[in-house]
């Protein structure tokens, strides 16, 4: 079928005057760009996959915790076995979804002859103790927890035991039973500590407020010296999880400590008791053999502390 010059010119003029012409051209350009983008993305994926395979093939058998060509993958996509870094220290941890240090208080109400104000004051005192014992910079750096001790009743036997443990830590009498402390010559704690937990309360037969606290703390630590730069500008970190359950009676504005339980995940074991947590980094953790395995994020409502000298191996941190 042939079209003469006059008919072709008429069609061309009609298309130029068509009000929908610009919209059709715009959509056509978008379709072309999408196709180009898809083909380019596929090329990048194929190239990255080939490089990933090549590095792996060249390396042969290697430990699962030893990263290879980490620059080929965004850190959020790294396998769980690869080391943690300062770039994404909470990668793979439930604590990544926690809102900082969430030391929440329960609903305050009058109970057993105590006013709501008395209950509130007692809960605030316990919360302050929890903070001073577990998240203040001085205590985390291994210093004596003066402000936490000052919240305890002077005649409380538990206070005397804690002071003795701080002065002379021994197997079975460690300040770590109540305080979270690291050796500043070994590691320091990054500022972004996460914590989550709850409190409940009741009134004792003597009419005193008895508070029960259950908290999980997640710390990120960096080696003081000799750290591993996993990729440029991103040094290896380790996570330590401490879960604590404690009870305290409020008496005269001070606390009398009751039974407590705790579990520390990712602490070197066995080693002489010196009153400090000694975190394991990826290469050290890979060498750990044996030990009772447990998930620090899935502990039951009643925590069972490990007997002194018992080694615990966390399934994750």
PDB file of C-alpha atoms in Angstrom:
ATOM      1  CA  UNK A   1       0.000   0.000   0.000  1.00  0.00           C
ATOM      2  CA  UNK A   2       1.545   3.302  -1.070  1.00  0.00           C
ATOM      3  CA  UNK A   3       1.046   6.763   0.451  1.00  0.00           C
ATOM      4  CA  UNK A   4       1.579   9.833  -1.705  1.00  0.00           C
ATOM      5  CA  UNK A   5       3.469  12.880  -0.511  1.00  0.00           C
ATOM      6  CA  UNK A   6       0.340  14.963   0.109  1.00  0.00           C
ATOM      7  CA  UNK A   7      -1.248  12.300   2.338  1.00  0.00           C
ATOM      8  CA  UNK A   8       2.016  11.815   4.305  1.00  0.00           C
ATOM      9  CA  UNK A   9       2.333  15.565   4.872  1.00  0.00           C
ATOM     10  CA  UNK A  10      -1.282  15.701   6.091  1.00  0.00           C
ATOM     11  CA  UNK A  11      -0.726  12.861   8.579  1.00  0.00           C
ATOM     12  CA  UNK A  12       2.481  14.456   9.865  1.00  0.00           C
ATOM     13  CA  UNK A  13       0.728  17.767  10.396  1.00  0.00           C
ATOM     14  CA  UNK A  14      -2.145  16.012  12.223  1.00  0.00           C
ATOM     15  CA  UNK A  15       0.279  14.232  14.553  1.00  0.00           C
ATOM     16  CA  UNK A  16       2.101  17.497  15.323  1.00  0.00           C
ATOM     17  CA  UNK A  17      -1.190  19.172  16.198  1.00  0.00           C
ATOM     18  CA  UNK A  18      -2.425  16.216  18.311  1.00  0.00           C
ATOM     19  CA  UNK A  19      -2.849  17.504  21.951  1.00  0.00           C
ATOM     20  CA  UNK A  20      -1.868  14.055  23.357  1.00  0.00           C
ATOM     21  CA  UNK A  21       1.387  13.904  21.377  1.00  0.00           C
ATOM     22  CA  UNK A  22       3.652  15.203  24.198  1.00  0.00           C
ATOM     23  CA  UNK A  23       2.170  12.788  26.745  1.00  0.00           C
ATOM     24  CA  UNK A  24       2.705   9.802  24.439  1.00  0.00           C
ATOM     25  CA  UNK A  25       6.319  10.865  23.785  1.00  0.00           C
ATOM     26  CA  UNK A  26       6.935  11.300  27.542  1.00  0.00           C
ATOM     27  CA  UNK A  27       5.604   7.824  28.299  1.00  0.00           C
ATOM     28  CA  UNK A  28       7.711   6.359  25.513  1.00  0.00           C
ATOM     29  CA  UNK A  29      10.859   7.984  26.963  1.00  0.00           C
ATOM     30  CA  UNK A  30      10.027   6.592  30.425  1.00  0.00           C
ATOM     31  CA  UNK A  31       9.620   3.064  29.030  1.00  0.00           C
ATOM     32  CA  UNK A  32      13.001   3.303  27.298  1.00  0.00           C
ATOM     33  CA  UNK A  33      14.697   4.587  30.488  1.00  0.00           C
ATOM     34  CA  UNK A  34      13.209   1.771  32.561  1.00  0.00           C
ATOM     35  CA  UNK A  35      14.508  -0.823  30.126  1.00  0.00           C
ATOM     36  CA  UNK A  36      17.982   0.731  30.173  1.00  0.00           C
ATOM     37  CA  UNK A  37      17.947   0.839  33.995  1.00  0.00           C
ATOM     38  CA  UNK A  38      16.881  -2.786  34.269  1.00  0.00           C
ATOM     39  CA  UNK A  39      19.593  -3.949  31.911  1.00  0.00           C
ATOM     40  CA  UNK A  40      22.226  -1.846  33.731  1.00  0.00           C
ATOM     41  CA  UNK A  41      21.100  -3.159  37.149  1.00  0.00           C
ATOM     42  CA  UNK A  42      21.237  -6.714  35.914  1.00  0.00           C
ATOM     43  CA  UNK A  43      24.780  -6.107  34.696  1.00  0.00           C
ATOM     44  CA  UNK A  44      25.858  -4.762  38.095  1.00  0.00           C
ATOM     45  CA  UNK A  45      24.306  -7.742  39.918  1.00  0.00           C
ATOM     46  CA  UNK A  46      25.969 -10.191  37.555  1.00  0.00           C
ATOM     47  CA  UNK A  47      29.328  -8.460  37.873  1.00  0.00           C
ATOM     48  CA  UNK A  48      29.065  -8.296  41.672  1.00  0.00           C
ATOM     49  CA  UNK A  49      27.997 -11.923  41.884  1.00  0.00           C
ATOM     50  CA  UNK A  50      30.873 -12.995  39.687  1.00  0.00           C
ATOM     51  CA  UNK A  51      33.379 -11.039  41.800  1.00  0.00           C
ATOM     52  CA  UNK A  52      31.882 -12.510  44.986  1.00  0.00           C
ATOM     53  CA  UNK A  53      32.228 -16.028  43.553  1.00  0.00           C
ATOM     54  CA  UNK A  54      35.761 -15.307  42.302  1.00  0.00           C
ATOM     55  CA  UNK A  55      37.006 -14.136  45.686  1.00  0.00           C
ATOM     56  CA  UNK A  56      35.442 -17.145  47.363  1.00  0.00           C
ATOM     57  CA  UNK A  57      36.847 -19.562  44.820  1.00  0.00           C
ATOM     58  CA  UNK A  58      40.342 -18.067  45.111  1.00  0.00           C
ATOM     59  CA  UNK A  59      40.250 -18.253  48.881  1.00  0.00           C
ATOM     60  CA  UNK A  60      39.129 -21.863  49.105  1.00  0.00           C
ATOM     61  CA  UNK A  61      37.970 -23.144  52.488  1.00  0.00           C
ATOM     62  CA  UNK A  62      37.817 -20.333  55.068  1.00  0.00           C
ATOM     63  CA  UNK A  63      36.189 -19.745  58.463  1.00  0.00           C
ATOM     64  CA  UNK A  64      32.618 -18.519  58.257  1.00  0.00           C
ATOM     65  CA  UNK A  65      33.483 -15.475  60.398  1.00  0.00           C
ATOM     66  CA  UNK A  66      36.244 -14.279  58.057  1.00  0.00           C
ATOM     67  CA  UNK A  67      34.817 -11.712  55.620  1.00  0.00           C
ATOM     68  CA  UNK A  68      36.080 -11.576  52.059  1.00  0.00           C
ATOM     69  CA  UNK A  69      35.619  -8.565  49.793  1.00  0.00           C
ATOM     70  CA  UNK A  70      33.218  -6.901  52.264  1.00  0.00           C
ATOM     71  CA  UNK A  71      33.076  -3.842  50.021  1.00  0.00           C
ATOM     72  CA  UNK A  72      30.968  -5.763  47.503  1.00  0.00           C
ATOM     73  CA  UNK A  73      28.030  -5.965  49.898  1.00  0.00           C
ATOM     74  CA  UNK A  74      26.192  -3.365  51.918  1.00  0.00           C
ATOM     75  CA  UNK A  75      26.873  -4.081  55.576  1.00  0.00           C
ATOM     76  CA  UNK A  76      23.192  -4.709  56.270  1.00  0.00           C
ATOM     77  CA  UNK A  77      23.438  -7.704  53.890  1.00  0.00           C
ATOM     78  CA  UNK A  78      26.515  -9.286  55.492  1.00  0.00           C
ATOM     79  CA  UNK A  79      26.111 -12.857  56.767  1.00  0.00           C
ATOM     80  CA  UNK A  80      25.540 -13.120  60.518  1.00  0.00           C
ATOM     81  CA  UNK A  81      28.901 -14.827  60.961  1.00  0.00           C
ATOM     82  CA  UNK A  82      30.816 -11.810  59.639  1.00  0.00           C
ATOM     83  CA  UNK A  83      32.178  -9.423  62.301  1.00  0.00           C
ATOM     84  CA  UNK A  84      30.240  -6.438  63.566  1.00  0.00           C
ATOM     85  CA  UNK A  85      31.641  -2.983  62.901  1.00  0.00           C
ATOM     86  CA  UNK A  86      31.185   0.587  64.043  1.00  0.00           C
ATOM     87  CA  UNK A  87      29.188   1.152  60.854  1.00  0.00           C
ATOM     88  CA  UNK A  88      26.255  -1.054  61.912  1.00  0.00           C
ATOM     89  CA  UNK A  89      26.917  -2.278  65.474  1.00  0.00           C
ATOM     90  CA  UNK A  90      23.391  -3.660  66.076  1.00  0.00           C
ATOM     91  CA  UNK A  91      23.223  -5.647  62.835  1.00  0.00           C
ATOM     92  CA  UNK A  92      21.117  -8.778  63.384  1.00  0.00           C
ATOM     93  CA  UNK A  93      20.201  -7.909  66.965  1.00  0.00           C
ATOM     94  CA  UNK A  94      16.667  -7.446  68.345  1.00  0.00           C
ATOM     95  CA  UNK A  95      18.119  -4.443  70.183  1.00  0.00           C
ATOM     96  CA  UNK A  96      18.295  -2.615  66.851  1.00  0.00           C
ATOM     97  CA  UNK A  97      14.563  -1.982  67.298  1.00  0.00           C
ATOM     98  CA  UNK A  98      14.826  -0.837  70.913  1.00  0.00           C
ATOM     99  CA  UNK A  99      14.481   2.825  71.725  1.00  0.00           C
ATOM    100  CA  UNK A 100      17.681   3.594  73.608  1.00  0.00           C
ATOM    101  CA  UNK A 101      17.564   2.868  77.333  1.00  0.00           C
ATOM    102  CA  UNK A 102      13.940   2.045  78.027  1.00  0.00           C
ATOM    103  CA  UNK A 103      13.790   1.807  81.821  1.00  0.00           C
ATOM    104  CA  UNK A 104      10.032   2.191  82.020  1.00  0.00           C
ATOM    105  CA  UNK A 105       7.934   2.430  85.178  1.00  0.00           C
ATOM    106  CA  UNK A 106       4.657   0.589  85.797  1.00  0.00           C
ATOM    107  CA  UNK A 107       1.356   2.341  86.407  1.00  0.00           C
ATOM    108  CA  UNK A 108       1.511   4.053  89.792  1.00  0.00           C
ATOM    109  CA  UNK A 109      -1.414   3.679  92.188  1.00  0.00           C
ATOM    110  CA  UNK A 110      -1.945   3.665  95.958  1.00  0.00           C
ATOM    111  CA  UNK A 111      -1.467   0.197  97.418  1.00  0.00           C
ATOM    112  CA  UNK A 112      -1.392  -1.414 100.866  1.00  0.00           C
ATOM    113  CA  UNK A 113      -1.491   1.853 102.789  1.00  0.00           C
ATOM    114  CA  UNK A 114       1.150   3.539 100.603  1.00  0.00           C
ATOM    115  CA  UNK A 115       0.173   6.626  98.646  1.00  0.00           C
ATOM    116  CA  UNK A 116       0.743   6.951  94.907  1.00  0.00           C
ATOM    117  CA  UNK A 117       3.476   9.488  95.664  1.00  0.00           C
ATOM    118  CA  UNK A 118       5.285   7.035  97.964  1.00  0.00           C
ATOM    119  CA  UNK A 119       5.060   4.303  95.329  1.00  0.00           C
ATOM    120  CA  UNK A 120       6.327   6.672  92.630  1.00  0.00           C
ATOM    121  CA  UNK A 121       9.266   7.792  94.766  1.00  0.00           C
ATOM    122  CA  UNK A 122      10.228   4.185  95.527  1.00  0.00           C
ATOM    123  CA  UNK A 123      10.082   3.187  91.854  1.00  0.00           C
ATOM    124  CA  UNK A 124      12.200   6.186  90.893  1.00  0.00           C
ATOM    125  CA  UNK A 125      14.820   5.144  93.449  1.00  0.00           C
ATOM    126  CA  UNK A 126      15.001   1.601  92.038  1.00  0.00           C
ATOM    127  CA  UNK A 127      15.196   2.913  88.477  1.00  0.00           C
ATOM    128  CA  UNK A 128      18.023   5.267  89.470  1.00  0.00           C
ATOM    129  CA  UNK A 129      19.876   2.341  91.018  1.00  0.00           C
ATOM    130  CA  UNK A 130      19.439   0.262  87.858  1.00  0.00           C
ATOM    131  CA  UNK A 131      20.854   3.100  85.762  1.00  0.00           C
ATOM    132  CA  UNK A 132      23.743   3.871  88.118  1.00  0.00           C
ATOM    133  CA  UNK A 133      24.696   0.200  88.319  1.00  0.00           C
ATOM    134  CA  UNK A 134      24.530  -0.593  84.606  1.00  0.00           C
ATOM    135  CA  UNK A 135      24.707   2.360  82.223  1.00  0.00           C
ATOM    136  CA  UNK A 136      26.729   5.220  83.739  1.00  0.00           C
ATOM    137  CA  UNK A 137      30.073   5.926  82.071  1.00  0.00           C
ATOM    138  CA  UNK A 138      32.112   5.663  85.267  1.00  0.00           C
ATOM    139  CA  UNK A 139      30.779   2.245  86.241  1.00  0.00           C
ATOM    140  CA  UNK A 140      31.078   0.864  82.709  1.00  0.00           C
ATOM    141  CA  UNK A 141      34.702   2.024  82.717  1.00  0.00           C
ATOM    142  CA  UNK A 142      35.401  -0.052  85.821  1.00  0.00           C
ATOM    143  CA  UNK A 143      35.273   2.684  88.441  1.00  0.00           C
ATOM    144  CA  UNK A 144      33.748   2.242  91.878  1.00  0.00           C
ATOM    145  CA  UNK A 145      29.924   2.696  91.643  1.00  0.00           C
ATOM    146  CA  UNK A 146      29.701   5.330  94.378  1.00  0.00           C
ATOM    147  CA  UNK A 147      26.299   6.766  93.426  1.00  0.00           C
ATOM    148  CA  UNK A 148      24.723   3.313  93.184  1.00  0.00           C
ATOM    149  CA  UNK A 149      26.129   2.294  96.576  1.00  0.00           C
ATOM    150  CA  UNK A 150      24.830   5.542  98.103  1.00  0.00           C
ATOM    151  CA  UNK A 151      21.272   4.465  97.241  1.00  0.00           C
ATOM    152  CA  UNK A 152      21.576   1.348  99.428  1.00  0.00           C
ATOM    153  CA  UNK A 153      20.731   1.307 103.134  1.00  0.00           C
ATOM    154  CA  UNK A 154      23.952   1.647 105.181  1.00  0.00           C
ATOM    155  CA  UNK A 155      23.205  -1.422 107.303  1.00  0.00           C
ATOM    156  CA  UNK A 156      22.191  -3.636 104.393  1.00  0.00           C
ATOM    157  CA  UNK A 157      24.296  -6.842 104.411  1.00  0.00           C
ATOM    158  CA  UNK A 158      24.072  -6.917 100.598  1.00  0.00           C
ATOM    159  CA  UNK A 159      25.829  -3.544 100.492  1.00  0.00           C
ATOM    160  CA  UNK A 160      28.687  -4.854 102.636  1.00  0.00           C
ATOM    161  CA  UNK A 161      29.016  -7.878 100.351  1.00  0.00           C
ATOM    162  CA  UNK A 162      29.141  -5.658  97.273  1.00  0.00           C
ATOM    163  CA  UNK A 163      31.809  -3.436  98.788  1.00  0.00           C
ATOM    164  CA  UNK A 164      33.872  -6.507  99.671  1.00  0.00           C
ATOM    165  CA  UNK A 165      33.438  -7.884  96.139  1.00  0.00           C
ATOM    166  CA  UNK A 166      34.571  -4.570  94.627  1.00  0.00           C
ATOM    167  CA  UNK A 167      37.655  -4.524  96.857  1.00  0.00           C
ATOM    168  CA  UNK A 168      38.587  -8.209  96.402  1.00  0.00           C
ATOM    169  CA  UNK A 169      36.717 -10.038  93.634  1.00  0.00           C
ATOM    170  CA  UNK A 170      36.771 -13.803  93.989  1.00  0.00           C
ATOM    171  CA  UNK A 171      35.075 -16.755  92.345  1.00  0.00           C
ATOM    172  CA  UNK A 172      31.558 -16.747  93.774  1.00  0.00           C
ATOM    173  CA  UNK A 173      31.787 -13.164  95.035  1.00  0.00           C
ATOM    174  CA  UNK A 174      31.945 -10.843  92.048  1.00  0.00           C
ATOM    175  CA  UNK A 175      30.737  -7.251  91.652  1.00  0.00           C
ATOM    176  CA  UNK A 176      29.379  -8.364  88.269  1.00  0.00           C
ATOM    177  CA  UNK A 177      26.478  -9.928  90.145  1.00  0.00           C
ATOM    178  CA  UNK A 178      25.095  -6.386  90.477  1.00  0.00           C
ATOM    179  CA  UNK A 179      27.261  -3.990  88.443  1.00  0.00           C
ATOM    180  CA  UNK A 180      28.242  -3.977  84.760  1.00  0.00           C
ATOM    181  CA  UNK A 181      31.959  -3.199  84.526  1.00  0.00           C
ATOM    182  CA  UNK A 182      34.586  -3.458  81.780  1.00  0.00           C
ATOM    183  CA  UNK A 183      38.372  -3.233  81.988  1.00  0.00           C
ATOM    184  CA  UNK A 184      39.260   0.191  80.476  1.00  0.00           C
ATOM    185  CA  UNK A 185      42.673  -1.126  79.420  1.00  0.00           C
ATOM    186  CA  UNK A 186      40.933  -3.698  77.245  1.00  0.00           C
ATOM    187  CA  UNK A 187      37.746  -2.131  75.821  1.00  0.00           C
ATOM    188  CA  UNK A 188      35.517   0.882  76.086  1.00  0.00           C
ATOM    189  CA  UNK A 189      31.752   1.040  75.658  1.00  0.00           C
ATOM    190  CA  UNK A 190      30.264   3.043  72.808  1.00  0.00           C
ATOM    191  CA  UNK A 191      27.556   5.504  73.819  1.00  0.00           C
ATOM    192  CA  UNK A 192      24.655   3.769  72.095  1.00  0.00           C
ATOM    193  CA  UNK A 193      23.774   1.278  74.858  1.00  0.00           C
ATOM    194  CA  UNK A 194      20.331  -0.303  74.521  1.00  0.00           C
ATOM    195  CA  UNK A 195      18.167  -1.556  77.378  1.00  0.00           C
ATOM    196  CA  UNK A 196      14.664  -2.886  77.770  1.00  0.00           C
ATOM    197  CA  UNK A 197      12.714  -4.241  80.703  1.00  0.00           C
ATOM    198  CA  UNK A 198       9.969  -3.832  83.250  1.00  0.00           C
ATOM    199  CA  UNK A 199       9.163  -3.373  86.929  1.00  0.00           C
ATOM    200  CA  UNK A 200       6.431  -4.631  89.205  1.00  0.00           C
ATOM    201  CA  UNK A 201       5.758  -3.852  92.847  1.00  0.00           C
ATOM    202  CA  UNK A 202       3.892  -5.038  95.898  1.00  0.00           C
ATOM    203  CA  UNK A 203       3.659  -4.254  99.605  1.00  0.00           C
ATOM    204  CA  UNK A 204       5.358  -6.454 102.197  1.00  0.00           C
ATOM    205  CA  UNK A 205       3.565  -7.587 105.386  1.00  0.00           C
ATOM    206  CA  UNK A 206       5.562  -4.860 107.144  1.00  0.00           C
ATOM    207  CA  UNK A 207       3.966  -2.237 104.884  1.00  0.00           C
ATOM    208  CA  UNK A 208       7.110  -1.530 102.806  1.00  0.00           C
ATOM    209  CA  UNK A 209       7.295  -1.230  99.039  1.00  0.00           C
ATOM    210  CA  UNK A 210       8.951  -4.236  97.376  1.00  0.00           C
ATOM    211  CA  UNK A 211      10.029  -3.673  93.769  1.00  0.00           C
ATOM    212  CA  UNK A 212      10.969  -6.378  91.234  1.00  0.00           C
ATOM    213  CA  UNK A 213      13.007  -5.331  88.179  1.00  0.00           C
ATOM    214  CA  UNK A 214      13.874  -7.374  85.083  1.00  0.00           C
ATOM    215  CA  UNK A 215      16.099  -5.731  82.472  1.00  0.00           C
ATOM    216  CA  UNK A 216      18.230  -6.713  79.506  1.00  0.00           C
ATOM    217  CA  UNK A 217      21.158  -4.472  78.553  1.00  0.00           C
ATOM    218  CA  UNK A 218      22.991  -4.631  75.218  1.00  0.00           C
ATOM    219  CA  UNK A 219      26.435  -3.025  75.073  1.00  0.00           C
ATOM    220  CA  UNK A 220      28.680  -2.346  72.082  1.00  0.00           C
ATOM    221  CA  UNK A 221      32.391  -2.360  72.897  1.00  0.00           C
ATOM    222  CA  UNK A 222      35.487  -1.367  70.947  1.00  0.00           C
ATOM    223  CA  UNK A 223      39.026  -2.510  71.651  1.00  0.00           C
ATOM    224  CA  UNK A 224      41.067   0.157  73.418  1.00  0.00           C
ATOM    225  CA  UNK A 225      44.014  -0.695  71.173  1.00  0.00           C
ATOM    226  CA  UNK A 226      44.824  -3.133  68.412  1.00  0.00           C
ATOM    227  CA  UNK A 227      41.320  -3.233  66.931  1.00  0.00           C
ATOM    228  CA  UNK A 228      40.631  -4.800  63.543  1.00  0.00           C
ATOM    229  CA  UNK A 229      39.631  -2.408  60.760  1.00  0.00           C
ATOM    230  CA  UNK A 230      37.266  -4.715  58.909  1.00  0.00           C
ATOM    231  CA  UNK A 231      36.846  -2.203  56.109  1.00  0.00           C
ATOM    232  CA  UNK A 232      38.264   1.333  55.744  1.00  0.00           C
ATOM    233  CA  UNK A 233      36.970   3.529  58.542  1.00  0.00           C
ATOM    234  CA  UNK A 234      34.965   0.746  60.187  1.00  0.00           C
ATOM    235  CA  UNK A 235      36.561  -1.043  63.105  1.00  0.00           C
ATOM    236  CA  UNK A 236      35.319  -4.302  64.580  1.00  0.00           C
ATOM    237  CA  UNK A 237      33.066  -4.131  67.639  1.00  0.00           C
ATOM    238  CA  UNK A 238      31.609  -6.799  69.917  1.00  0.00           C
ATOM    239  CA  UNK A 239      28.246  -6.947  71.655  1.00  0.00           C
ATOM    240  CA  UNK A 240      27.729  -7.978  75.265  1.00  0.00           C
ATOM    241  CA  UNK A 241      24.300  -8.760  76.686  1.00  0.00           C
ATOM    242  CA  UNK A 242      23.558  -8.608  80.402  1.00  0.00           C
ATOM    243  CA  UNK A 243      20.192  -9.614  81.795  1.00  0.00           C
ATOM    244  CA  UNK A 244      19.424  -8.809  85.414  1.00  0.00           C
ATOM    245  CA  UNK A 245      16.554  -9.628  87.732  1.00  0.00           C
ATOM    246  CA  UNK A 246      16.618  -8.004  91.154  1.00  0.00           C
ATOM    247  CA  UNK A 247      14.296  -7.173  94.013  1.00  0.00           C
ATOM    248  CA  UNK A 248      14.664  -4.291  96.444  1.00  0.00           C
ATOM    249  CA  UNK A 249      12.703  -3.083  99.456  1.00  0.00           C
ATOM    250  CA  UNK A 250      12.366   0.669  99.888  1.00  0.00           C
ATOM    251  CA  UNK A 251      13.135   1.547 103.474  1.00  0.00           C
ATOM    252  CA  UNK A 252      13.608   5.110 104.712  1.00  0.00           C
ATOM    253  CA  UNK A 253      14.290   6.363 101.182  1.00  0.00           C
ATOM    254  CA  UNK A 254      17.058   3.797 100.649  1.00  0.00           C
ATOM    255  CA  UNK A 255      17.112   0.312  99.133  1.00  0.00           C
ATOM    256  CA  UNK A 256      17.598  -3.038 100.810  1.00  0.00           C
ATOM    257  CA  UNK A 257      18.564  -5.518  98.113  1.00  0.00           C
ATOM    258  CA  UNK A 258      16.898  -8.915  97.973  1.00  0.00           C
ATOM    259  CA  UNK A 259      17.685 -11.968  95.816  1.00  0.00           C
ATOM    260  CA  UNK A 260      19.075 -11.231  92.372  1.00  0.00           C
ATOM    261  CA  UNK A 261      19.964 -13.211  89.254  1.00  0.00           C
ATOM    262  CA  UNK A 262      22.011 -12.339  86.210  1.00  0.00           C
ATOM    263  CA  UNK A 263      23.393 -13.814  82.992  1.00  0.00           C
ATOM    264  CA  UNK A 264      26.201 -12.330  80.906  1.00  0.00           C
ATOM    265  CA  UNK A 265      26.421 -13.242  77.218  1.00  0.00           C
ATOM    266  CA  UNK A 266      29.777 -13.010  75.427  1.00  0.00           C
ATOM    267  CA  UNK A 267      32.159 -12.982  78.374  1.00  0.00           C
ATOM    268  CA  UNK A 268      35.487 -14.851  78.214  1.00  0.00           C
ATOM    269  CA  UNK A 269      35.315 -18.095  80.146  1.00  0.00           C
ATOM    270  CA  UNK A 270      37.046 -19.497  82.093  1.00  0.00           C
ATOM    271  CA  UNK A 271      39.403 -16.858  83.448  1.00  0.00           C
ATOM    272  CA  UNK A 272      40.364 -15.564  86.909  1.00  0.00           C
ATOM    273  CA  UNK A 273      37.703 -13.404  88.545  1.00  0.00           C
ATOM    274  CA  UNK A 274      38.777  -9.756  88.495  1.00  0.00           C
ATOM    275  CA  UNK A 275      35.418  -7.981  88.599  1.00  0.00           C
ATOM    276  CA  UNK A 276      35.325  -7.135  84.874  1.00  0.00           C
ATOM    277  CA  UNK A 277      33.512  -8.457  81.793  1.00  0.00           C
ATOM    278  CA  UNK A 278      35.972  -9.538  79.094  1.00  0.00           C
ATOM    279  CA  UNK A 279      34.160  -9.505  75.723  1.00  0.00           C
ATOM    280  CA  UNK A 280      35.016 -11.882  72.926  1.00  0.00           C
ATOM    281  CA  UNK A 281      35.475 -10.467  69.444  1.00  0.00           C
ATOM    282  CA  UNK A 282      34.732 -12.540  66.351  1.00  0.00           C
ATOM    283  CA  UNK A 283      38.094 -14.316  66.009  1.00  0.00           C
ATOM    284  CA  UNK A 284      38.195 -15.140  69.728  1.00  0.00           C
ATOM    285  CA  UNK A 285      34.559 -16.258  69.822  1.00  0.00           C
ATOM    286  CA  UNK A 286      35.172 -18.615  66.891  1.00  0.00           C
ATOM    287  CA  UNK A 287      37.723 -20.530  68.999  1.00  0.00           C
ATOM    288  CA  UNK A 288      35.330 -21.161  71.898  1.00  0.00           C
ATOM    289  CA  UNK A 289      34.459 -24.827  72.242  1.00  0.00           C
ATOM    290  CA  UNK A 290      31.867 -26.329  74.545  1.00  0.00           C
ATOM    291  CA  UNK A 291      29.934 -24.429  77.172  1.00  0.00           C
ATOM    292  CA  UNK A 292      26.206 -24.396  77.731  1.00  0.00           C
ATOM    293  CA  UNK A 293      24.551 -22.716  74.760  1.00  0.00           C
ATOM    294  CA  UNK A 294      21.689 -20.292  75.318  1.00  0.00           C
ATOM    295  CA  UNK A 295      19.818 -17.469  73.604  1.00  0.00           C
ATOM    296  CA  UNK A 296      20.157 -14.320  75.756  1.00  0.00           C
ATOM    297  CA  UNK A 297      17.113 -12.757  74.106  1.00  0.00           C
ATOM    298  CA  UNK A 298      14.845 -15.717  74.856  1.00  0.00           C
ATOM    299  CA  UNK A 299      15.381 -16.195  78.585  1.00  0.00           C
ATOM    300  CA  UNK A 300      12.267 -17.272  80.494  1.00  0.00           C
ATOM    301  CA  UNK A 301      10.358 -15.194  83.007  1.00  0.00           C
ATOM    302  CA  UNK A 302      12.459 -16.602  85.859  1.00  0.00           C
ATOM    303  CA  UNK A 303      16.141 -16.273  85.112  1.00  0.00           C
ATOM    304  CA  UNK A 304      18.477 -19.025  86.272  1.00  0.00           C
ATOM    305  CA  UNK A 305      21.924 -17.611  86.976  1.00  0.00           C
ATOM    306  CA  UNK A 306      24.833 -19.791  85.981  1.00  0.00           C
ATOM    307  CA  UNK A 307      26.780 -21.240  88.917  1.00  0.00           C
ATOM    308  CA  UNK A 308      30.243 -19.706  89.455  1.00  0.00           C
ATOM    309  CA  UNK A 309      32.744 -21.085  86.991  1.00  0.00           C
ATOM    310  CA  UNK A 310      30.091 -22.251  84.522  1.00  0.00           C
ATOM    311  CA  UNK A 311      30.782 -21.282  80.921  1.00  0.00           C
ATOM    312  CA  UNK A 312      27.880 -20.030  78.830  1.00  0.00           C
ATOM    313  CA  UNK A 313      28.022 -19.702  75.048  1.00  0.00           C
ATOM    314  CA  UNK A 314      25.416 -17.402  73.470  1.00  0.00           C
ATOM    315  CA  UNK A 315      23.810 -18.501  70.231  1.00  0.00           C
ATOM    316  CA  UNK A 316      23.651 -14.848  69.235  1.00  0.00           C
ATOM    317  CA  UNK A 317      24.414 -11.399  70.608  1.00  0.00           C
TER     318      UNK A 317
END
